[in-house]
Coordinates of C-alpha atoms and ligand atoms in Angstrom, one line a residue:
M229 CA 0.0 0.0 0.0
T230 CA 1.3 3.5 -0.8
R231 CA 2.2 5.5 2.3
R232 CA -0.2 8.4 3.1
S233 CA 1.1 11.4 5.1
W234 CA -1.0 12.8 7.9
A235 CA -1.3 16.5 8.6
E236 CA -2.6 18.8 11.3
P237 CA -6.3 18.5 12.1
W238 CA -6.9 22.2 11.7
R239 CA -6.4 25.0 9.2
I240 CA -5.1 28.6 9.7
K241 CA -7.7 31.3 10.1
M242 CA -5.7 34.3 11.2
V243 CA -2.0 35.1 10.8
E244 CA 0.5 37.1 12.8
P245 CA 3.5 38.6 10.9
L246 CA 7.0 37.6 12.1
P247 CA 9.9 40.1 12.5
I248 CA 12.8 39.4 10.1
T249 CA 16.1 40.8 11.3
T250 CA 19.6 41.0 10.0
R251 CA 22.6 39.3 11.5
E252 CA 24.0 42.7 12.6
Q253 CA 20.8 43.5 14.4
R254 CA 20.8 40.2 16.2
E255 CA 24.5 40.6 17.2
K256 CA 23.5 43.8 18.9
A257 CA 20.4 42.3 20.4
I258 CA 22.2 39.4 22.1
V259 CA 24.8 41.7 23.6
A260 CA 21.9 44.0 24.9
A261 CA 20.3 40.8 26.4
G262 CA 23.4 39.8 28.2
Y263 CA 23.6 36.6 26.1
N264 CA 20.4 35.4 27.8
T265 CA 17.6 34.6 25.3
F266 CA 15.0 35.3 28.1
L267 CA 16.1 38.9 28.0
L268 CA 15.6 39.4 24.2
Q269 CA 12.7 41.5 22.9
S270 CA 10.3 39.3 21.1
D271 CA 10.4 41.9 18.2
D272 CA 13.9 40.7 17.6
V273 CA 12.9 37.0 17.4
Y274 CA 12.0 35.2 14.2
I275 CA 11.0 31.7 15.2
D276 CA 10.3 31.6 18.9
L277 CA 11.2 28.2 20.4
L278 CA 12.0 29.6 23.9
T279 CA 9.2 27.6 25.4
D280 CA 6.0 25.7 24.6
S281 CA 4.5 27.4 27.7
G282 CA 1.6 29.8 27.1
T283 CA 2.6 30.2 23.5
S284 CA 0.1 27.8 21.8
A285 CA -2.6 28.9 19.5
M286 CA -6.2 28.7 20.8
S287 CA -9.0 27.3 18.7
D288 CA -12.0 29.4 17.5
H289 CA -14.0 27.5 20.1
Q290 CA -11.6 28.7 22.9
W291 CA -11.7 32.3 21.6
A292 CA -15.5 32.2 21.7
G293 CA -15.1 31.0 25.3
L294 CA -13.3 34.3 26.1
M295 CA -16.5 36.2 25.2
E296 CA -18.6 33.9 27.2
G297 CA -16.4 33.8 30.4
D298 CA -18.3 34.6 33.6
E299 CA -16.5 37.4 35.5
A300 CA -18.4 37.0 38.7
Y301 CA -16.0 37.4 41.6
A302 CA -17.5 34.4 43.4
G303 CA -19.2 31.2 42.1
S304 CA -18.4 31.9 38.5
R305 CA -20.1 29.6 35.9
S306 CA -16.7 29.3 34.1
F307 CA -15.1 27.9 37.3
R308 CA -17.8 25.2 37.4
H309 CA -17.0 24.4 33.7
L310 CA -13.3 24.1 34.7
C311 CA -14.0 21.8 37.6
E312 CA -16.2 19.6 35.4
A313 CA -13.5 19.4 32.7
V314 CA -10.8 18.5 35.3
A315 CA -13.1 15.8 36.8
D316 CA -14.0 14.4 33.4
V317 CA -10.6 14.4 31.8
Y318 CA -8.2 13.9 34.7
G319 CA -10.5 12.3 37.2
Y320 CA -9.8 14.4 40.2
P321 CA -12.8 15.6 42.3
E322 CA -11.3 18.7 43.8
T323 CA -9.9 21.6 41.7
I324 CA -8.0 24.5 43.1
P325 CA -7.4 27.1 40.4
T326 CA -4.1 29.0 40.2
H327 CA -2.6 31.7 38.0
Q328 CA -0.2 29.1 36.5
G329 CA 1.7 25.9 37.4
R330 CA 4.1 27.4 40.0
G331 CA 1.1 28.8 41.9
A332 CA -0.2 25.3 42.3
E333 CA 3.3 24.0 43.3
H334 CA 3.6 26.8 45.9
I335 CA 0.3 25.9 47.5
L336 CA 0.9 22.1 47.4
S337 CA 4.4 22.5 48.9
Q338 CA 3.2 24.8 51.7
V339 CA 0.3 22.4 52.6
L340 CA 2.3 19.1 52.5
I341 CA 6.0 19.9 53.3
T342 CA 7.4 20.4 56.8
P343 CA 10.9 21.7 57.1
G344 CA 13.4 18.8 57.0
D345 CA 11.2 16.6 54.8
V346 CA 12.5 14.9 51.7
I347 CA 10.7 14.8 48.4
P348 CA 11.9 12.2 45.9
G349 CA 11.1 12.9 42.2
N350 CA 11.9 11.7 38.7
M351 CA 14.3 14.5 37.9
Y352 CA 13.8 18.1 39.1
F353 CA 11.9 20.9 37.4
T354 CA 13.2 24.4 38.2
T355 CA 10.0 25.9 39.8
T356 CA 8.9 22.7 41.4
R357 CA 12.2 22.2 43.2
F358 CA 12.3 25.8 44.1
H359 CA 8.9 25.6 45.9
Q360 CA 9.9 22.3 47.6
E361 CA 13.1 23.9 49.0
H362 CA 11.3 27.1 49.8
A363 CA 9.0 25.1 52.0
G364 CA 12.0 23.6 53.8
G365 CA 12.1 20.3 51.9
R366 CA 15.0 18.6 50.1
F367 CA 14.6 17.2 46.7
V368 CA 16.2 13.8 45.8
D369 CA 16.4 12.6 42.2
V370 CA 15.2 9.0 41.7
I371 CA 14.8 8.9 37.9
V372 CA 16.3 5.9 36.0
D373 CA 20.0 6.4 35.0
E374 CA 19.1 6.3 31.3
A375 CA 17.5 9.7 31.7
H376 CA 20.9 11.3 32.1
D377 CA 22.3 9.7 29.0
T378 CA 21.4 11.6 25.8
E379 CA 22.0 8.5 23.6
A380 CA 20.3 5.7 25.5
L381 CA 17.3 4.7 23.3
H382 CA 15.2 3.7 26.3
P383 CA 11.5 4.1 25.5
F384 CA 10.6 5.4 29.0
K385 CA 13.5 7.5 30.2
G386 CA 11.1 9.3 32.5
N387 CA 10.6 6.2 34.7
V388 CA 11.2 6.2 38.4
D389 CA 14.0 3.9 39.5
L390 CA 12.1 1.9 42.2
A391 CA 15.4 0.7 43.8
K392 CA 16.5 4.3 44.2
L393 CA 13.1 5.3 45.7
Q394 CA 13.2 2.4 48.1
A395 CA 16.7 3.4 49.2
V396 CA 15.6 6.9 50.0
I397 CA 12.6 5.6 52.0
D398 CA 15.0 3.2 53.9
E399 CA 17.4 6.0 54.5
V400 CA 15.2 8.8 55.8
G401 CA 12.0 6.9 56.8
A402 CA 8.6 7.1 55.2
E403 CA 7.4 9.6 57.8
R404 CA 9.9 12.2 56.4
I405 CA 8.5 11.8 52.9
P406 CA 5.2 13.7 52.5
Y407 CA 4.9 12.7 48.9
V408 CA 6.8 11.6 45.8
S409 CA 6.8 14.1 43.0
V410 CA 6.2 12.3 39.7
E411 CA 6.4 14.3 36.5
T412 CA 4.8 13.0 33.3
N413 CA 6.9 13.4 30.1
V414 CA 9.8 14.7 32.1
N415 CA 10.8 18.2 30.8
M416 CA 14.4 18.4 32.0
A417 CA 15.1 14.9 30.7
G418 CA 14.1 16.0 27.2
G419 CA 10.3 15.5 27.3
Q420 CA 10.7 11.8 28.1
P421 CA 7.7 9.7 29.1
M422 CA 7.2 7.2 31.9
S423 CA 5.4 3.9 31.4
L424 CA 2.0 3.1 33.0
A425 CA 3.6 0.0 34.5
N426 CA 6.3 2.1 36.2
L427 CA 3.8 4.6 37.4
E428 CA 1.5 1.9 38.8
A429 CA 4.5 0.2 40.6
T430 CA 5.6 3.6 42.0
Y431 CA 2.1 4.2 43.3
D432 CA 1.9 0.7 44.9
L433 CA 5.3 1.1 46.6
C434 CA 4.3 4.5 48.0
R435 CA 0.9 3.2 49.2
R436 CA 2.7 0.4 51.1
H437 CA 4.6 3.0 53.0
G438 CA 1.7 5.5 53.4
I439 CA 3.3 8.0 51.1
L440 CA 1.3 10.1 48.6
V441 CA 2.0 10.4 44.9
M442 CA 1.6 13.8 43.5
L443 CA 1.9 14.1 39.7
D444 CA 3.1 17.0 37.7
A445 CA 0.6 16.3 35.0
T446 CA 1.6 19.4 32.9
R447 CA 2.4 17.2 29.9
A448 CA 0.3 14.1 30.7
L449 CA -1.2 14.2 27.2
E450 CA 2.1 13.9 25.5
N451 CA 3.1 11.1 27.9
A452 CA -0.2 9.3 27.1
W453 CA 0.6 9.5 23.4
F454 CA 4.0 7.8 24.0
I455 CA 2.4 5.1 26.1
K456 CA 0.0 4.4 23.2
Q457 CA 3.0 4.2 20.8
R458 CA 5.4 2.2 23.0
E459 CA 3.8 0.2 25.8
A460 CA 2.4 -3.2 24.9
G461 CA -1.3 -3.6 25.5
Y462 CA -2.3 0.1 25.1
E463 CA -2.1 0.4 21.2
D464 CA -5.9 0.6 20.9
W465 CA -6.5 2.9 23.9
S466 CA -7.5 6.5 23.2
V467 CA -5.3 9.2 24.7
A468 CA -8.4 10.4 26.7
D469 CA -8.6 7.0 28.4
L470 CA -4.8 7.0 28.9
V471 CA -4.7 10.4 30.6
R472 CA -7.4 9.2 33.1
R473 CA -5.5 6.0 33.6
I474 CA -2.2 7.9 34.3
C475 CA -4.0 10.1 36.9
S476 CA -5.6 7.1 38.5
F477 CA -2.2 6.2 39.9
S478 CA -1.9 9.4 41.9
D479 CA -3.4 11.3 44.8
G480 CA -3.4 14.6 43.1
A481 CA -1.6 16.7 40.5
T482 CA -0.2 20.1 39.8
V483 CA -0.8 21.3 36.2
S484 CA 0.6 24.3 34.3
S485 CA -2.2 24.7 31.8
K486 CA 0.0 26.7 29.5
K487 CA 1.2 23.5 27.9
D488 CA -1.1 20.5 27.1
N489 CA -4.2 22.5 28.0
L490 CA -3.7 24.9 25.1
V491 CA -4.1 28.3 26.9
N492 CA -1.9 31.2 27.3
I493 CA -2.2 31.5 31.1
G494 CA -3.6 29.3 33.9
G495 CA -3.1 26.2 36.0
F496 CA -4.5 24.2 38.8
L497 CA -3.9 21.9 41.7
A498 CA -6.3 18.9 41.7
V499 CA -6.6 16.3 44.5
R500 CA -8.8 13.5 45.8
D501 CA -8.5 14.2 49.6
P502 CA -11.1 16.8 50.7
E503 CA -8.9 17.7 53.7
I504 CA -5.9 18.6 51.5
A505 CA -8.2 20.5 49.3
R506 CA -9.6 22.4 52.3
E507 CA -6.1 23.4 53.5
A508 CA -5.1 24.4 50.0
R509 CA -8.1 26.6 49.6
S510 CA -7.4 28.4 52.8
L511 CA -3.9 29.3 51.6
L512 CA -5.2 30.0 48.1
V513 CA -7.2 33.0 49.2
A514 CA -4.1 34.6 50.6
F515 CA -1.7 33.9 47.8
E516 CA -3.7 33.5 44.5
G517 CA -7.3 34.7 44.8
L518 CA -10.7 33.5 45.8
H519 CA -11.2 29.7 45.6
T520 CA -13.4 30.0 42.6
Y521 CA -10.9 31.8 40.4
G522 CA -7.4 31.4 41.9
G523 CA -5.3 33.7 39.7
M524 CA -7.5 33.5 36.6
S525 CA -10.2 35.7 35.1
G526 CA -13.6 34.1 34.2
R527 CA -12.6 34.1 30.5
D528 CA -9.3 32.4 31.2
M529 CA -11.1 29.6 33.0
E530 CA -13.7 29.3 30.2
A531 CA -10.9 29.0 27.5
L532 CA -9.1 26.6 29.8
A533 CA -12.1 24.3 30.4
R534 CA -12.5 24.1 26.6
G535 CA -8.8 23.5 26.0
I536 CA -8.7 20.6 28.5
R537 CA -11.6 18.9 26.6
E538 CA -10.2 19.8 23.2
M539 CA -6.7 18.2 23.8
V540 CA -8.3 14.8 24.2
D541 CA -11.1 15.2 21.6
G542 CA -9.7 12.4 19.5
D543 CA -6.0 11.5 19.0
D544 CA -5.3 13.6 15.9
H545 CA -4.2 16.7 17.8
V546 CA -1.5 15.0 19.8
R547 CA -0.4 12.9 16.9
A548 CA 0.3 16.1 14.9
R549 CA 1.8 17.9 17.9
V550 CA 4.3 15.2 18.7
G551 CA 4.8 14.4 15.0
Q552 CA 6.0 17.9 14.4
V553 CA 8.5 17.7 17.2
E554 CA 9.8 14.4 15.8
Y555 CA 10.0 15.9 12.3
L556 CA 12.4 18.6 13.6
G557 CA 14.3 16.1 15.7
D558 CA 14.9 13.8 12.8
L559 CA 16.1 16.6 10.6
I560 CA 18.6 17.8 13.2
H561 CA 19.8 14.2 13.9
K562 CA 20.3 13.5 10.2
A563 CA 22.5 16.7 10.0
G564 CA 24.8 14.9 12.5
V565 CA 24.1 17.1 15.5
P566 CA 23.9 15.3 18.8
I567 CA 20.5 15.5 20.4
I568 CA 18.6 13.6 23.1
R569 CA 17.1 10.5 21.6
P570 CA 14.4 9.3 21.4
V571 CA 13.1 12.7 20.5
G572 CA 10.7 13.9 23.2
G573 CA 7.2 15.3 23.3
H574 CA 7.6 19.0 23.4
G575 CA 10.9 19.9 21.9
V576 CA 14.3 18.9 20.5
F577 CA 17.2 19.0 23.0
I578 CA 20.7 19.5 21.6
D579 CA 23.6 18.0 23.6
A580 CA 25.6 21.2 24.0
A581 CA 28.3 19.4 26.1
K582 CA 29.1 17.3 23.0
V583 CA 28.7 20.1 20.4
L584 CA 30.9 22.5 22.3
A585 CA 33.3 19.9 23.7
H586 CA 36.1 22.5 23.8
L587 CA 34.3 24.5 26.5
P588 CA 34.4 23.5 30.2
R589 CA 31.0 23.2 31.9
D590 CA 31.8 26.3 34.1
E591 CA 31.8 28.3 30.8
F592 CA 28.1 27.4 30.2
P593 CA 28.3 25.7 26.8
A594 CA 24.5 25.4 26.4
Q595 CA 24.0 29.1 27.2
A596 CA 26.7 30.0 24.6
L597 CA 25.2 27.7 22.0
T598 CA 21.7 29.1 22.5
A599 CA 23.0 32.6 21.9
A600 CA 24.9 31.5 18.8
V601 CA 21.8 29.9 17.3
Y602 CA 19.9 33.1 17.9
V603 CA 22.6 35.2 16.2
D604 CA 22.6 32.8 13.2
S605 CA 18.9 32.9 12.4
G606 CA 16.8 34.7 14.9
V607 CA 15.6 31.3 16.3
R608 CA 15.2 31.5 20.0
G609 CA 15.8 28.5 22.2
M610 CA 16.6 28.1 25.9
E611 CA 19.5 26.8 28.0
R612 CA 18.7 23.7 30.1
G613 CA 21.9 22.9 31.9
I614 CA 24.1 24.2 34.6
V615 CA 22.7 27.7 34.6
S616 CA 19.1 26.4 34.8
A617 CA 20.1 24.0 37.6
G618 CA 21.1 26.9 39.9
R619 CA 23.1 26.5 43.2
D620 CA 22.8 24.1 46.1
P621 CA 21.2 26.1 48.9
V622 CA 23.4 24.5 51.5
T623 CA 26.9 24.4 49.8
G624 CA 26.4 27.4 47.5
D625 CA 28.1 25.5 44.7
H626 CA 26.5 25.1 41.2
H627 CA 24.3 22.1 40.9
R628 CA 26.0 20.1 38.1
P629 CA 23.4 18.1 36.1
R630 CA 24.9 15.6 33.7
L631 CA 22.7 17.1 30.9
E632 CA 23.9 20.3 29.3
L633 CA 21.2 21.1 26.7
V634 CA 19.8 23.7 24.4
R635 CA 16.1 23.2 24.2
L636 CA 14.1 24.1 21.1
A637 CA 10.5 23.9 22.5
I638 CA 7.7 23.9 20.0
P639 CA 4.5 25.9 20.7
R640 CA 1.4 23.9 19.8
R641 CA -0.5 24.7 16.6
V642 CA 1.7 27.8 15.8
Y643 CA 4.5 27.0 13.3
T644 CA 4.5 25.1 10.0
Q645 CA 6.8 22.4 8.7
S646 CA 8.7 25.0 6.7
H647 CA 9.5 26.8 9.9
M648 CA 10.9 23.6 11.2
D649 CA 13.0 23.3 8.0
V650 CA 14.5 26.7 8.6
V651 CA 15.3 25.9 12.3
A652 CA 17.1 22.7 11.3
E653 CA 19.1 24.5 8.6
S654 CA 20.3 27.0 11.2
I655 CA 21.3 24.4 13.7
G656 CA 23.2 22.6 11.0
A657 CA 25.0 25.8 10.0
V658 CA 26.0 26.7 13.6
Y659 CA 27.2 23.1 14.1
E660 CA 29.6 23.5 11.2
T661 CA 31.2 26.6 12.8
R662 CA 31.0 25.4 16.4
E663 CA 34.7 25.7 17.2
Q664 CA 34.5 29.5 17.0
I665 CA 31.9 29.7 19.8
R666 CA 33.4 31.1 23.0
G667 CA 32.4 30.4 26.6
L668 CA 30.5 32.8 28.9
R669 CA 30.8 34.1 32.4
F670 CA 28.2 35.8 34.7
T671 CA 28.0 39.6 34.9
Y672 CA 24.9 39.3 37.0
E673 CA 23.6 36.2 38.8
P674 CA 20.2 36.4 40.5
D675 CA 19.5 34.7 43.8
H676 CA 16.6 32.5 42.7
L677 CA 15.8 30.8 39.4
R678 CA 18.8 32.5 38.0
F679 CA 18.4 31.4 34.4
F680 CA 15.5 33.8 33.8
Q681 CA 17.3 37.0 34.5
A682 CA 21.1 36.2 34.5
R683 CA 23.4 38.2 32.3
F684 CA 26.7 37.0 30.7
E685 CA 29.7 38.2 28.7
P686 CA 32.0 36.1 26.4
I687 CA 35.3 35.0 27.9
A688 CA 38.1 36.6 25.9
Ligands
PM9_91 N1 7.7 25.1 32.2 C1 9.0 25.6 30.3 O1 9.4 26.5 29.5 C2 8.0 27.5 31.6 C3 8.8 28.1 32.7 S1 10.4 27.6 33.0 C4 11.3 28.1 31.8 O2 9.2 24.4 30.1 C5 6.6 21.7 34.4 C6 6.9 20.3 34.0 C7 6.9 22.8 33.6 C8 6.6 24.1 34.0 C9 6.9 25.2 33.3 C10 6.0 24.3 35.3 C11 5.7 25.6 35.9 C12 5.8 23.2 36.1 N2 6.1 21.9 35.6 O3 5.4 28.1 34.1 O4 4.4 28.3 36.3 O5 7.4 22.5 32.4 O6 2.9 27.7 34.5 O7 4.6 26.1 35.2 C13 8.2 26.1 31.4 P1 4.3 27.6 35.0

């Protein structure tokens, strides 16, 4: 049978012009931004792959929802729609709305963590670990070793290593572990999924010790797609059923709705236990907003309720979304550039430690490579290495993750295949001239989440 291509299950109704700049303009812009792509003006960016967070295109149905949002201060109809969507799609009975993912992480950490606690997790995420440490906890990484190896072709590099988890429980005692923090489609590992079998085994182990499992379900949809593709027995499941199944092995979840949920702002904490929900709501009113809007307007909640349902309305959306990421990853891999493989769900991650092998880690190779790609083509990516990892709050030294990556994260339903071709051509061109790229040093290092606002200069 002849092969038939698939394409996106939507067509374009409105367009937004993109700024085209010269190399000279970009050289000036990156100096002005202190070699940090977070500090660039978006008017100086051509193809923006800084993040897939809050950058997706909403559907006409979601835009219509903005008009129908109920802006009542209390008891908004749009909040009810949001709770119904969370209960139907994720299966959690209690929804605590927040302005975005880190708002939910803040509330959860404050409710469950007592100073001195230990929170095991399958690799850290920047804001998640910040809130765990801010609440007095200590994060311990229990992801499988393959997650730290860019070339290991393991289908589930997001899996929890159950032996590592058991060792942490044995060492500190279950009573010091309020919950295990389990991320779906692990961002810092390159958008790598965990298997349902591993999640179920993690949940069982935790239950035996009376420890809760809290998901970061921010990219549960993309994880569900990989389970359907790779885990025996689930080929015929819909992603809708798989997302519910994933969440069934947890006691609750934090979600940044700016990713899978297809909105530009929003998030929530969702739990099963009404007592945890009660405590969360009492903090929510102090830090986020009333318990029926958190940090969102009524229209935000209406668009979000629709986005949650839309992401699982058939499998075609996620097939096209992950398919586009794989398309870009395959082009870059074929150009000989080292990347994390298998290609993940939300972006392509270039192995900067290998590309810039002439630079020591303390000269921030991924930061330098990200800046070089921007100067070449106006394509904006993000550093995900030693700068993102920050410093150990006790020793003050850099955290030194094994992965030193440039992330090209793809917004959902925004760019075309030709944009991806241009990105791959630029990465190939920078790779050819990689030996000319110099290392960087800090000229300003912020105290918290330093990667957002840090400034650098090239080392002579
Ligand atoms: N992720 C990202 O670009 C945006 C901020 S960090 C550069 O990948 C997970 C898995 C995330 C995430 C944000 C958050 C925080 C929690 N968990 O940004 O606060 O990827 O909505 O969510 C970003 P908020």
